[in-house]
Short mmCIF file of C-alpha atoms in Angstrom, two decimals:
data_model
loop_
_atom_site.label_atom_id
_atom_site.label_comp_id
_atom_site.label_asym_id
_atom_site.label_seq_id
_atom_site.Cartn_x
_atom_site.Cartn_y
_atom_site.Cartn_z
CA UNK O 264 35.49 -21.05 -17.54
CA UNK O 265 34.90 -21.13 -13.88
CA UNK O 266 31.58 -20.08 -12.30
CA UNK O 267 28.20 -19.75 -13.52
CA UNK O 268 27.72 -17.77 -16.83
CA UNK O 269 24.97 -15.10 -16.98
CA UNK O 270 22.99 -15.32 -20.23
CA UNK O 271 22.59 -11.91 -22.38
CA UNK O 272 19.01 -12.78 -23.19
CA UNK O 273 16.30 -15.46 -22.48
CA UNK O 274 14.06 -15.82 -24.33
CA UNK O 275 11.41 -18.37 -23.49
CA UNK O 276 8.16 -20.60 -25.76
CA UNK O 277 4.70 -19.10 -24.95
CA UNK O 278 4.01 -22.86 -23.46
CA UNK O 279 6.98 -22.74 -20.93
CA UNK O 280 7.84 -26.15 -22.81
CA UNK O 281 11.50 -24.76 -24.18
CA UNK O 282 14.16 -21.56 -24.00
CA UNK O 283 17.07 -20.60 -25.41
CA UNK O 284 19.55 -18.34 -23.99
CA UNK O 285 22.36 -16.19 -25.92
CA UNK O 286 25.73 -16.07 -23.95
CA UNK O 287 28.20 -13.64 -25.25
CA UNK O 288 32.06 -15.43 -25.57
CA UNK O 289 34.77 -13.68 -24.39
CA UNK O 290 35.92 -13.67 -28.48
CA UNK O 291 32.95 -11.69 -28.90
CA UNK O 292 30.88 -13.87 -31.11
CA UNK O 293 27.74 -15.25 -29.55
CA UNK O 294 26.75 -18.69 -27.87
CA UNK O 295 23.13 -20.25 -28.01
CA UNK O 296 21.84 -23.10 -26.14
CA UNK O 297 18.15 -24.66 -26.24
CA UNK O 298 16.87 -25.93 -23.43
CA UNK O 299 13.60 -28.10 -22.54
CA UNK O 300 11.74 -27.48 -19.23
CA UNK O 301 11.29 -30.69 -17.27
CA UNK O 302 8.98 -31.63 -14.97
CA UNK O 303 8.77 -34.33 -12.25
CA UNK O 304 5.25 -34.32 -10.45
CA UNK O 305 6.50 -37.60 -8.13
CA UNK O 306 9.36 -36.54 -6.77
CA UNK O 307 9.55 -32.76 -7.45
CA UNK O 308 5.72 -31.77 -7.51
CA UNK O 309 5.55 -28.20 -8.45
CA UNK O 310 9.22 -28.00 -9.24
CA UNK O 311 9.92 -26.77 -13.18
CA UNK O 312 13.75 -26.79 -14.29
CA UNK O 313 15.54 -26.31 -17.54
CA UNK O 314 17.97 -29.02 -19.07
CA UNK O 315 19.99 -28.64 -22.25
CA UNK O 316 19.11 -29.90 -25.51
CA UNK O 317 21.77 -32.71 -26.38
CA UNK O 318 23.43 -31.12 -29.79
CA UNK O 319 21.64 -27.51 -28.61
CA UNK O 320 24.60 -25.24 -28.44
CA UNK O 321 24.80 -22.65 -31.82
CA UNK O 322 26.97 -19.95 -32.33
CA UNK O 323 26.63 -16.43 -33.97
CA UNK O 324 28.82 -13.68 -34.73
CA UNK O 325 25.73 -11.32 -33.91
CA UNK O 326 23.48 -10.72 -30.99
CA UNK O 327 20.25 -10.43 -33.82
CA UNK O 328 22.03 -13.57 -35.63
CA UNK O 329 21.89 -15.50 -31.96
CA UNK O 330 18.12 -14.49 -31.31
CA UNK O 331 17.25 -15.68 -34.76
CA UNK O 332 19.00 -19.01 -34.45
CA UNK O 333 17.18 -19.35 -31.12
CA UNK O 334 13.89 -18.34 -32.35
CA UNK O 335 14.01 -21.07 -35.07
CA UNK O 336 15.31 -23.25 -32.26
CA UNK O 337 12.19 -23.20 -30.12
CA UNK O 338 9.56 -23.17 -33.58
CA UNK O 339 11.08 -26.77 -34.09
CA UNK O 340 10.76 -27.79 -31.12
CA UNK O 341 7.02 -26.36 -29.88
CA UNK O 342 5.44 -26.40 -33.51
CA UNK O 343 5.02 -22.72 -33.28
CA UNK O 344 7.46 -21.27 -30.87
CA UNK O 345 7.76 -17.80 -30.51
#
């Protein structure tokens, strides 16, 4: 797929710390990725980006399946989430 994809929904912790975002395939099931914001006060102060979660990607055949697979995404990985 060429281009940048534009996510159906992000959703993101109450902390900032972590997101996940629900991509809709062109098979129309449903594609979820967590990612963890990163920081980097040294060379980048102020600057806040987003990098996927090695192993993060989920699929769902729903778009309610998708946000529930994300939710429990970012609750393991913020001890709360959202």
């Amino acid at each position: 797929m060429s281009g940048e994809r534009i996510p159906e929904r992000t959703v993101c912790a109450p902390d900032g710390s972590a997101r996940f975002l629900v991509f809709r395939r062109s098979d129309g099931t449903y594609e979820v990725w967590l990612q963890k914001r990163e920081t980097d006060p040294v060379y980048h102060p102020g600057e806040v980006w987003y990098t996927d979660i090695r192993d993060g990607a989920h699929f769902a055949a729903t778009p309610d399946d998708a946000v529930r697979i994300g939710e429990e995404g970012l609750r393991a990985l913020t001890d709360g989430g959202v």
